[in-house]
XYZ file of C-alpha atoms in Angstrom:
550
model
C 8.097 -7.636 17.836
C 11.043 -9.650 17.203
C 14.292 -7.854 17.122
C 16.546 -8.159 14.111
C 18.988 -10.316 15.814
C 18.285 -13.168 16.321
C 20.214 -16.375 16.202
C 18.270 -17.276 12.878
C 21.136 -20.063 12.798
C 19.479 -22.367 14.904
C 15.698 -21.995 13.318
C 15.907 -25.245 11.400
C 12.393 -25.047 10.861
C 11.013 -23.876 7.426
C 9.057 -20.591 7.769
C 6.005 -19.649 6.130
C 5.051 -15.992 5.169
C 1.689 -14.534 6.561
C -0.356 -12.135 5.846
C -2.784 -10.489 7.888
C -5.681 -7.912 6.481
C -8.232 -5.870 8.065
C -10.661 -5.110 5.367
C -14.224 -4.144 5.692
C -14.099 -4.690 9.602
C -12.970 -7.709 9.306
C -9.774 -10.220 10.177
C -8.211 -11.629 7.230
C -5.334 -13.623 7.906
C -3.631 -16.268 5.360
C -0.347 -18.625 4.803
C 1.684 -20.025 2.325
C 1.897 -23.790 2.933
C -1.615 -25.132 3.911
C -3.400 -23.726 7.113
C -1.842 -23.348 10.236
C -2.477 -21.834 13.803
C 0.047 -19.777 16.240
C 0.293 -18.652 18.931
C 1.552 -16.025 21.543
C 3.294 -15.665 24.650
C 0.132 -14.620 26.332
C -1.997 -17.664 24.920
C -3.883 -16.250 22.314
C -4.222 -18.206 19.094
C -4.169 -17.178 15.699
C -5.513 -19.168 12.959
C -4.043 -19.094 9.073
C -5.922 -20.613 6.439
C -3.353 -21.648 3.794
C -3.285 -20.449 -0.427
C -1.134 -17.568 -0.407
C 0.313 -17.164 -3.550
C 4.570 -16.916 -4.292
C 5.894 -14.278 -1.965
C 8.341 -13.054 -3.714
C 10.068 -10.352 -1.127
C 13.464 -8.306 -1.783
C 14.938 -6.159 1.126
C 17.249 -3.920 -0.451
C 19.641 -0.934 0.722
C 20.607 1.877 -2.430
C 24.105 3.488 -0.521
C 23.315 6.497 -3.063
C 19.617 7.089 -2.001
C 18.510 9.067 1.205
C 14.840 8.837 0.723
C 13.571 5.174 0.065
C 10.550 4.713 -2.377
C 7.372 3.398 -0.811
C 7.362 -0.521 -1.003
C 4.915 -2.376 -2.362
C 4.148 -6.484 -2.706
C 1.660 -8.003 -5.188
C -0.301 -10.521 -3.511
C -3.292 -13.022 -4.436
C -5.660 -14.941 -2.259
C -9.018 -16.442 -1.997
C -11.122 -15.174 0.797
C -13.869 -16.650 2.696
C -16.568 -14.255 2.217
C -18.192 -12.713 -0.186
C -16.431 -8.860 -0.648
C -18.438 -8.046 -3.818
C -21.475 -8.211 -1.485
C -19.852 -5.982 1.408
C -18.827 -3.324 -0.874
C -22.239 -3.379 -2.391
C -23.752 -2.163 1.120
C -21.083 0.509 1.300
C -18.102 -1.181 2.796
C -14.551 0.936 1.848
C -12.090 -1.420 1.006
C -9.510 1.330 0.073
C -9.201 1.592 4.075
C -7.937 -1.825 4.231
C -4.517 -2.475 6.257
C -2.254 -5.246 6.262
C 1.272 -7.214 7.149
C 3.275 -8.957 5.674
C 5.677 -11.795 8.132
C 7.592 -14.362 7.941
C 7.461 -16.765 10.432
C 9.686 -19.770 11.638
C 7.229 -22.842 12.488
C 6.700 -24.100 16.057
C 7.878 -20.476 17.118
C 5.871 -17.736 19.192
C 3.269 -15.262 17.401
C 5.709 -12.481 18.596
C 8.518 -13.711 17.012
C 7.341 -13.054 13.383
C 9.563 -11.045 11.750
C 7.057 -8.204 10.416
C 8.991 -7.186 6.648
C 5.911 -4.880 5.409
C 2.912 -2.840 6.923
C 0.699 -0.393 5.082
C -2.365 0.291 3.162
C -4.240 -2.048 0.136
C -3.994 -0.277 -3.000
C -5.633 -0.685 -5.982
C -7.877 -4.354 -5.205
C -9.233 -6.165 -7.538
C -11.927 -8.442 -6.685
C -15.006 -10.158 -8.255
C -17.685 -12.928 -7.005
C -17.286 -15.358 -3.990
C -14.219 -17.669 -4.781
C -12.424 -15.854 -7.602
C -9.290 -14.427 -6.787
C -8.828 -11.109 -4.400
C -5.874 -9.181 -5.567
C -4.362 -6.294 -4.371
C -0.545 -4.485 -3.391
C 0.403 -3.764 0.146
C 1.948 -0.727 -0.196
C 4.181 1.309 2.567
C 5.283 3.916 2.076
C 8.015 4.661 5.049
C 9.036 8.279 4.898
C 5.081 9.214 5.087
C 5.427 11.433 7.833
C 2.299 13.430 8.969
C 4.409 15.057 11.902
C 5.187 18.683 12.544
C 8.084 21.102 14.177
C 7.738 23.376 15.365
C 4.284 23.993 16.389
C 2.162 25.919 14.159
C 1.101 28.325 16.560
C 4.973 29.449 17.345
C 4.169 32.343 15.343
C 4.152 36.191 16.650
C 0.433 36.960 16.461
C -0.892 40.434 18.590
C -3.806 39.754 20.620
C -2.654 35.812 20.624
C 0.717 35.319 21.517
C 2.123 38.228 22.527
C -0.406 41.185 24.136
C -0.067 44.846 23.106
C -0.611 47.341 26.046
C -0.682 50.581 25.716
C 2.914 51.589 23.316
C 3.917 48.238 24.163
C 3.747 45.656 21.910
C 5.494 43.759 18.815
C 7.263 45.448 16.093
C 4.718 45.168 13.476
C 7.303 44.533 10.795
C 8.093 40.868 12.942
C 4.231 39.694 13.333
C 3.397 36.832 11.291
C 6.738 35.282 11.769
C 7.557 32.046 13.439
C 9.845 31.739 16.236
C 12.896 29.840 15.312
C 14.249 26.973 16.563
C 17.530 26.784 16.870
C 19.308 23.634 16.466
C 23.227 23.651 17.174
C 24.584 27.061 17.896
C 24.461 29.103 14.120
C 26.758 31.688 13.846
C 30.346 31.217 14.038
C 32.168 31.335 10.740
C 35.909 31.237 11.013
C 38.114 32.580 8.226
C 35.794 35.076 6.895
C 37.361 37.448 9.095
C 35.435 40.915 9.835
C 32.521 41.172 8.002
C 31.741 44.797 9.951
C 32.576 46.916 12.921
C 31.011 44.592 15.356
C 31.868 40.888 13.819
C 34.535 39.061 13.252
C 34.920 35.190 11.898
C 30.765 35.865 12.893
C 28.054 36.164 10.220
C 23.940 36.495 11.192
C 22.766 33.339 11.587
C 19.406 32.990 12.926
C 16.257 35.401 12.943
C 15.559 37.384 16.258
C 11.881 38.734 16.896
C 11.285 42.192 18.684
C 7.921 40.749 20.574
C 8.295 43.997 22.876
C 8.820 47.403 21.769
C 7.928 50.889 23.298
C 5.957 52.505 19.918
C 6.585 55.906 21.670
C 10.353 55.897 21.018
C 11.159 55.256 25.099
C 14.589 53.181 25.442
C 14.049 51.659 28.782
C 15.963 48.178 28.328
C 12.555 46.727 30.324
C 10.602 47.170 27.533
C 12.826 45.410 24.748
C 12.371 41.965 24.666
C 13.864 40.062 22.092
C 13.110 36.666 21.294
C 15.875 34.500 20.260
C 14.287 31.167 20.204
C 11.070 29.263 20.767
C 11.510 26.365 23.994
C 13.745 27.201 26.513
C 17.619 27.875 25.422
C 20.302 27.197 28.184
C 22.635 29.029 26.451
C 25.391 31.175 28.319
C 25.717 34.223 25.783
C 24.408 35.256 22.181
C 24.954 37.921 20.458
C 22.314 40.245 18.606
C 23.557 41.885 15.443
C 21.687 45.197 14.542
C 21.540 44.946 10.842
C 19.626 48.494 10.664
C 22.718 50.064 12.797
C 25.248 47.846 13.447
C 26.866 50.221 16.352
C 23.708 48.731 18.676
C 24.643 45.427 17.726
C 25.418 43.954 21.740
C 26.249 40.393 23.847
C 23.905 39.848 26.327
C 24.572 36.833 29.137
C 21.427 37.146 30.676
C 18.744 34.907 29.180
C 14.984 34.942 30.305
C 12.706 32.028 29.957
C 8.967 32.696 29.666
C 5.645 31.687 28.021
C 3.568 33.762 25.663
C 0.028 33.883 26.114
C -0.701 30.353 24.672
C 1.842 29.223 27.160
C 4.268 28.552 25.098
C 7.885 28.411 26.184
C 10.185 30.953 24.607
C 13.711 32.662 25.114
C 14.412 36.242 25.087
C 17.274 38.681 25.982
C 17.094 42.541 26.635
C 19.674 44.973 25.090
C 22.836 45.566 27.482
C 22.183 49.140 27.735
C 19.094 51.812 26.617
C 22.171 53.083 23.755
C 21.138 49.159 22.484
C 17.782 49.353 22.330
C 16.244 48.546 18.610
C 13.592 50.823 17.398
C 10.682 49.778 15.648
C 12.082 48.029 12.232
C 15.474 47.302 13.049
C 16.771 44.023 11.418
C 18.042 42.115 14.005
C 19.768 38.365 13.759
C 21.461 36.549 16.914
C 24.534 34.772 16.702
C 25.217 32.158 18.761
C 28.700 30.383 19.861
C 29.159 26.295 20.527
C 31.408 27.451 23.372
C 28.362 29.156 25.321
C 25.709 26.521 24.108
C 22.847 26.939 21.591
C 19.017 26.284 21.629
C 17.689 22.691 22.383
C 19.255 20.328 24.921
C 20.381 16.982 23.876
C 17.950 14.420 25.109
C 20.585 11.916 24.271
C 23.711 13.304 26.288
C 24.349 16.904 27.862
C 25.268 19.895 26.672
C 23.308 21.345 22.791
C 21.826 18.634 20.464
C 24.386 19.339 17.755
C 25.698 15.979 16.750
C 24.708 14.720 13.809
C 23.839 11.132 14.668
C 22.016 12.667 17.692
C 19.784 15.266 15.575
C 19.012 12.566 13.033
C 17.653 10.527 16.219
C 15.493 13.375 17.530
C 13.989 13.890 13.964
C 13.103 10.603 13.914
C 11.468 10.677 17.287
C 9.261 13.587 16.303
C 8.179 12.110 12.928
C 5.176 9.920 12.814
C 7.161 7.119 11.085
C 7.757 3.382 11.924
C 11.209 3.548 12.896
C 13.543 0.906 13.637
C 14.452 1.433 17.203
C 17.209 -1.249 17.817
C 19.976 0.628 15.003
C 19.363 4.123 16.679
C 22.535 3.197 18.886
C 24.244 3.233 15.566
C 24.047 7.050 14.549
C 26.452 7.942 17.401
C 29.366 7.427 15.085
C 27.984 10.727 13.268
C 28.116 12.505 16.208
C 31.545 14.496 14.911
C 29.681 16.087 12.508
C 27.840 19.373 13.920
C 24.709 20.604 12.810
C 24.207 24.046 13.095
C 21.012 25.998 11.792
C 17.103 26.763 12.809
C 13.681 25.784 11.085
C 11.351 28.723 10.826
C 7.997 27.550 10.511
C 6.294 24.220 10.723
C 7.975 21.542 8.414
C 7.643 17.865 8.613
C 10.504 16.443 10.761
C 11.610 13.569 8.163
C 11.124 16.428 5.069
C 13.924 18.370 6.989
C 16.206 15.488 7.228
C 15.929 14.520 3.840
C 16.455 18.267 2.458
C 19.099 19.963 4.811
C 21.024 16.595 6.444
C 21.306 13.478 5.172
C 22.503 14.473 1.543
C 26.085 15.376 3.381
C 26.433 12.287 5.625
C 27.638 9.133 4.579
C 24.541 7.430 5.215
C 21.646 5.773 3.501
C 18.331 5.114 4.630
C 17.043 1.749 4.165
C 13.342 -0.505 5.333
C 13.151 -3.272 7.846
C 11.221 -5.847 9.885
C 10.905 -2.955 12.354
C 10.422 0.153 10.110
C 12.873 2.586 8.457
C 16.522 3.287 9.634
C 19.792 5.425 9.117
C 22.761 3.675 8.392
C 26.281 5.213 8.821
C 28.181 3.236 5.689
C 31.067 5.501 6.780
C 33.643 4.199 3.783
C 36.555 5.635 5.762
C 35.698 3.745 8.968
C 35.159 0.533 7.352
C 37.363 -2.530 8.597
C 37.330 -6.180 9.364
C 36.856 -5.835 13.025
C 33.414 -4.264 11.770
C 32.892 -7.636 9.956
C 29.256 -9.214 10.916
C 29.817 -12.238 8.930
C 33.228 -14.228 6.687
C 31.637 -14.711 3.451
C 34.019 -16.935 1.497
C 32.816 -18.522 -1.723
C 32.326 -22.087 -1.561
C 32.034 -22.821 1.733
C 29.006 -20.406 2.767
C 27.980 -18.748 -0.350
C 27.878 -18.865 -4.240
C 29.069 -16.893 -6.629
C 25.907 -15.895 -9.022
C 27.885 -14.134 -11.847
C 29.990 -11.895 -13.399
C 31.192 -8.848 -11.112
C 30.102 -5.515 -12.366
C 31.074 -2.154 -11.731
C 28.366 0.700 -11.159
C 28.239 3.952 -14.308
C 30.600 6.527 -13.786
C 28.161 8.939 -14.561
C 28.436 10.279 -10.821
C 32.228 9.750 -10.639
C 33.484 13.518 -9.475
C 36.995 14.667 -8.621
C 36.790 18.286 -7.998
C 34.231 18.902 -5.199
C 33.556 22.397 -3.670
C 30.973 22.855 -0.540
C 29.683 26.230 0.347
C 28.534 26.607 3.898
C 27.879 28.824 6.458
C 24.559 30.865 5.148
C 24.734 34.504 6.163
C 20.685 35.141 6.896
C 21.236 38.691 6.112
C 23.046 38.855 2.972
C 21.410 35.462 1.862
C 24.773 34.210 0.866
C 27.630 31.606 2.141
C 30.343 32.635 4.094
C 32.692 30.284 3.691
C 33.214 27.101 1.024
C 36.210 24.809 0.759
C 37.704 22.685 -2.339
C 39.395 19.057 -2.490
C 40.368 17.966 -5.611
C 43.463 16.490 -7.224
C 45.363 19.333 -8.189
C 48.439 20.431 -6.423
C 48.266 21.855 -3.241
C 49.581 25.858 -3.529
C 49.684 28.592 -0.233
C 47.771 30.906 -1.969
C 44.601 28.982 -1.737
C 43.495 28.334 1.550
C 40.693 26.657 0.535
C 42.002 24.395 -1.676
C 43.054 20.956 -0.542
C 44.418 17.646 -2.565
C 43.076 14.463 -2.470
C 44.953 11.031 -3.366
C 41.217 9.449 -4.773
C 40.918 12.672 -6.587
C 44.198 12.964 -7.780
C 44.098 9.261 -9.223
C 40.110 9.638 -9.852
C 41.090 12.940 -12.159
C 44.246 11.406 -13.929
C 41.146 8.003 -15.057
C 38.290 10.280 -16.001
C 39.229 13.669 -16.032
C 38.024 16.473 -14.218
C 34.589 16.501 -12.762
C 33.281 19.306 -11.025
C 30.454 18.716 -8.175
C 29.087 21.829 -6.078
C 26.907 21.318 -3.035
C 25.664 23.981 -0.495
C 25.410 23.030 3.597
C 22.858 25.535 4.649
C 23.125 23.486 8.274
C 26.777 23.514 8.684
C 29.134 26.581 9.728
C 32.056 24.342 11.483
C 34.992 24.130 9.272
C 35.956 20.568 10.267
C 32.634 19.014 9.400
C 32.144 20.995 5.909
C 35.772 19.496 5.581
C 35.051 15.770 6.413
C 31.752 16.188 4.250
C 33.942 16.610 1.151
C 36.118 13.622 2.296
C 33.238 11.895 2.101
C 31.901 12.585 -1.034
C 35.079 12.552 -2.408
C 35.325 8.562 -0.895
C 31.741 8.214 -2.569
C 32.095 9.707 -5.641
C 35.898 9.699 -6.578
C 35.487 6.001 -7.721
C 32.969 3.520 -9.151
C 31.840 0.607 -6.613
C 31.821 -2.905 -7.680
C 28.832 -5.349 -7.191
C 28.786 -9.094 -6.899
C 25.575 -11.540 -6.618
C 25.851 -14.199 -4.187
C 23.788 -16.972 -2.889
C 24.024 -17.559 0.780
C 22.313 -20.242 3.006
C 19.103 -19.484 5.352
C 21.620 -19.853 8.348
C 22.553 -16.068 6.932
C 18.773 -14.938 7.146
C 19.813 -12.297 9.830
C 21.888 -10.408 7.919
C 20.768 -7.182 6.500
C 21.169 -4.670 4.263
C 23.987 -2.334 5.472
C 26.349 -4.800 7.336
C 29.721 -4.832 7.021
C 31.155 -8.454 5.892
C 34.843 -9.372 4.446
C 34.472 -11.743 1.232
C 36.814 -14.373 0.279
C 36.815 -15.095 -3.377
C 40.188 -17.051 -4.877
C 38.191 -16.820 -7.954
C 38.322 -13.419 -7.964
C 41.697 -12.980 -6.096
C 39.648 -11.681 -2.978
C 41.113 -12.300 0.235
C 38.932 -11.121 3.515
C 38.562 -7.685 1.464
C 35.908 -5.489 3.333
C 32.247 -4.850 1.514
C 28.737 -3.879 2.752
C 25.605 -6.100 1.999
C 23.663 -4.115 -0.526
C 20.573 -6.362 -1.039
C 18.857 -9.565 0.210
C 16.371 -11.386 -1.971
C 14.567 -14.209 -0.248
C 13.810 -18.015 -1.391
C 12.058 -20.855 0.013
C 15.622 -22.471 1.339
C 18.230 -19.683 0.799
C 18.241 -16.129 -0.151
C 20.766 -13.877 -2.089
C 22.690 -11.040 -1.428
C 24.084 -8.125 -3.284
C 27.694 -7.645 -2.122
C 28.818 -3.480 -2.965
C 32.688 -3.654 -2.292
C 34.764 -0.070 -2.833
C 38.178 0.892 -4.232
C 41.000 -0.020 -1.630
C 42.503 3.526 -2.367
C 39.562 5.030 -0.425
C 40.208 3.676 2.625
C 44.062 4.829 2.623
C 44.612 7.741 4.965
């Protein structure tokens, strides 16, 4: 498949759109224009019959939405068989697949530009040579993945054996092994939360799979399961909530397999005055500075970054994913994710419930499938610039400019983070707003967009809670964030631009020159793109220049 990238500039050729079907075991494939036939690198030829209807295709990127709604296309065509007849003798249409493509004349099959892929829904058909109608619908966070496995679980007689006394604590079986993303547990400035923590809260679940039931404290016959996979982690500690004088550090890990051979991690107590009894609560806590529980298949060290842990959700999903902006996400990497899943959850689910609504991202559809952008309004600048727009000489101003509701305008924005497993509460929040900064609130912080944001509209409260976050810095440049997103409206402008544009996207950074508008090389994103037969337009979002002030 054809990358995103390339030099569309010099395809002076008009393209046509195509649209290829598999319905009722059969190869459906038709044009706009009249017929035509294509064909690929390797020689094989692929033949359009022409009468597609308009195409009338939008790409467009919401910066506010993290979850994009399925697309769907209305299409019309005649086919050359009779379907009425096929579904008659049992054929199942509602299995039918499809692509949409747009494709420059006199190139290559492979280097359509594939805009849409998914299932026909809801066709509507009648005798040979009326009209088949249908929507091509995809729907791109449709993910039929799973993490962890299903059978990480502590079952007796399945994954863990019970021999004798020996055995699991039967208050643990049933539960999943976690896995531990980051390294949980450290929560500076909440200071000592009991005899054996401090600026350290519980943070993820720890499993006694080995017990002696007849009260023995031999440390061999503790095992204590701190995460499923293999953890290459230097030191954790294991907080007895039950009695917290046998709460203990242990350096030595051991790496094993229950008995569906399935990797896991468990530590012994340092000493038999250590060793849990049967029904202890018991939580680990685990420290960046000794590493955490999966490996970074992107780098060294913990996956922890967030541009990293976005990638490696998006690797285990089942989703179409856009491959050639993964590169991108690395700018996220400052932010650390810290938390576990417990029990099977679909890997794209996660992202869109515990991570992406505290990045400055949005997630947007492609050619080649879904991606993340990092909009970053703080890192925005003209050497990020993919393209000068400047009106007049390569685009056209389509009306009036328009600023978005301040319904979601908010000055005063509070994040609570840091989730204490065993109390069920947050540790630790933090506040920018606009009010003046005093001593005797630590957690308090002003804000310049707030401060002006505040003296506009008032004050206007926003709460969120970071259940995967328990490093100060990053709940800090989360609010910053929102605060950039949410301390002013945005304003929108409609241009026309010429198809020598056609490879920009949604989500690039451009500078637009308007005198009209007294706009000099000011620095915007590309919200939309609509395309037309000869040109397309494009939504241009540009921001408050206070936000990007230090």
């Amino acid at each position: 498949m054809a990358e995103l990238r390339p030099a569309l500039a010099t395809l002076t050729a008009p393209y046509r759109w195509l649209v290829s079907l598999t319905i009722a075991g059969r190869v459906v494939r038709v044009s706009t224009g009249g017929p035509v036939t294509i064909t690929g690198n390797d020689g094989e030829v692929y033949t359009f019959t022409g009468g597609l209807g308009d195409v009338g295709f939008e790409r467009a990127l919401d910066l506010w939405v993290a979850n994009p709604s399925p697309r769907s296309l209305s299409l019309e065509m005649l086919l050359g068989f009779d379907l009425a007849q096929m579904v008659a003798r049992g054929a199942a249409i509602f299995a039918a697949r499809g692509e949409l493509a747009q494709w420059y004349e006199g190139q290559p099959w492979e280097s359509r530009r594939v805009v849409l892929r998914g299932l026909v829904q809801e066709p509507a058909f009648g005798a040979l040579g009326e009209v088949f109608a249908f929507a091509l619908v995809e729907d791109p966070g449709d993910d039929l993945a799973l993490v962890p496995r299903s059978s990480w679980v502590v079952e007796t007689g399945a994954t863990w054996e019970e021999t004798g006394t020996l055995g699991p604590d039967p208050g643990i079986v049933g539960s999943f092994y976690p896995l531990i993303i980051g390294a949980p547990g450290q929560a500076v400035g909440v200071g000592t939360t009991s005899t054996s923590l401090s600026d350290e809260i519980p943070a993820t679940p720890a499993l006694l799979v080995r017990r002696d039931a007849s009260g023995g404290t031999a440390v061999a016959n503790h095992w204590i399961l701190i995460c499923g996979g293999t953890s290459k982690a230097t030191s954790v500690k294991v907080y007895n909530a039950t009695n917290d004088s046998k709460t203990f550090t242990q350096t030595a890990f051991v790496n094993v397999n229950d008995a569906l051979g399935q990797p896991v991690t468990y530590v012994q107590p340092d000493s038999t005055s250590n060793s849990p009894v049967e029904g202890d609560q018991l939580f680990a806590i685990w420290d960046p500075a000794t590493g955490g529980g999966l490996q970074n298949p992107y780098g060294t060290g913990t996956l922890r970054g967030a541009g990293d842990v976005i990638r490696w959700a998006l690797d285990k999903s089942s989703l179409r994913v856009d491959n050639s902006r993964l590169s991108e996400l690395k700018i996220l990497n400052s932010y650390h994710i810290d938390t576990y899943i417990n029990g099977p959850v679909s890997p794209w689910s996660w992202l869109l419930a515990e991570v992406l609504p505290l990045l400055p991202v949005t997630v947007g559809t492609g050619p080649d499938g879904l991606f993340v952008v990092p909009w970053l309004a703080r890192a925005l600048s003209v050497s990020q610039s993919m393209e000068d727009l400047e009106e007049g000489r390569n685009c056209t101003r389509q009306g009036a400019v328009v600023y978005t509701s301040t319904s979601e305008v908010y000055n005063d924005l509070t994040i609570r983070f840091a989730p204490n497993i065993d109390s069920g509460s947050f540790a630790l929040h933090q506040t920018l707003n606009g009010e003046t900064w005093t001593s005797t609130d630590p957690n308090t912080s002003p804000g310049l967009w707030c401060r002006r944001s505040a003296s506009i509209f008032g004050k206007r409260s926003m709460s969120l809670e970071a259940s995967v976050i328990y490093d100060p810095a990053t709940a800090g440049a989360v609010l910053t964030d929102m605060a950039r997103r949410h301390s002013h409206p945005r304003r929108e402008i409609i241009y026309r631009l010429p198809r020598t544009l056609d490879w920009l996207r949604p989500g690039d950074v451009i500078t637009l020159t308007d005198a009209d508008l007294h706009l000099s090389s000011v620095v915007g994103l590309v919200g939309s793109i609509a395309y037309a037969e000869d040109d397309l337009t494009a939504q241009i979002v540009l921001f408050e220049p206070l936000v990007f002030a230090a």
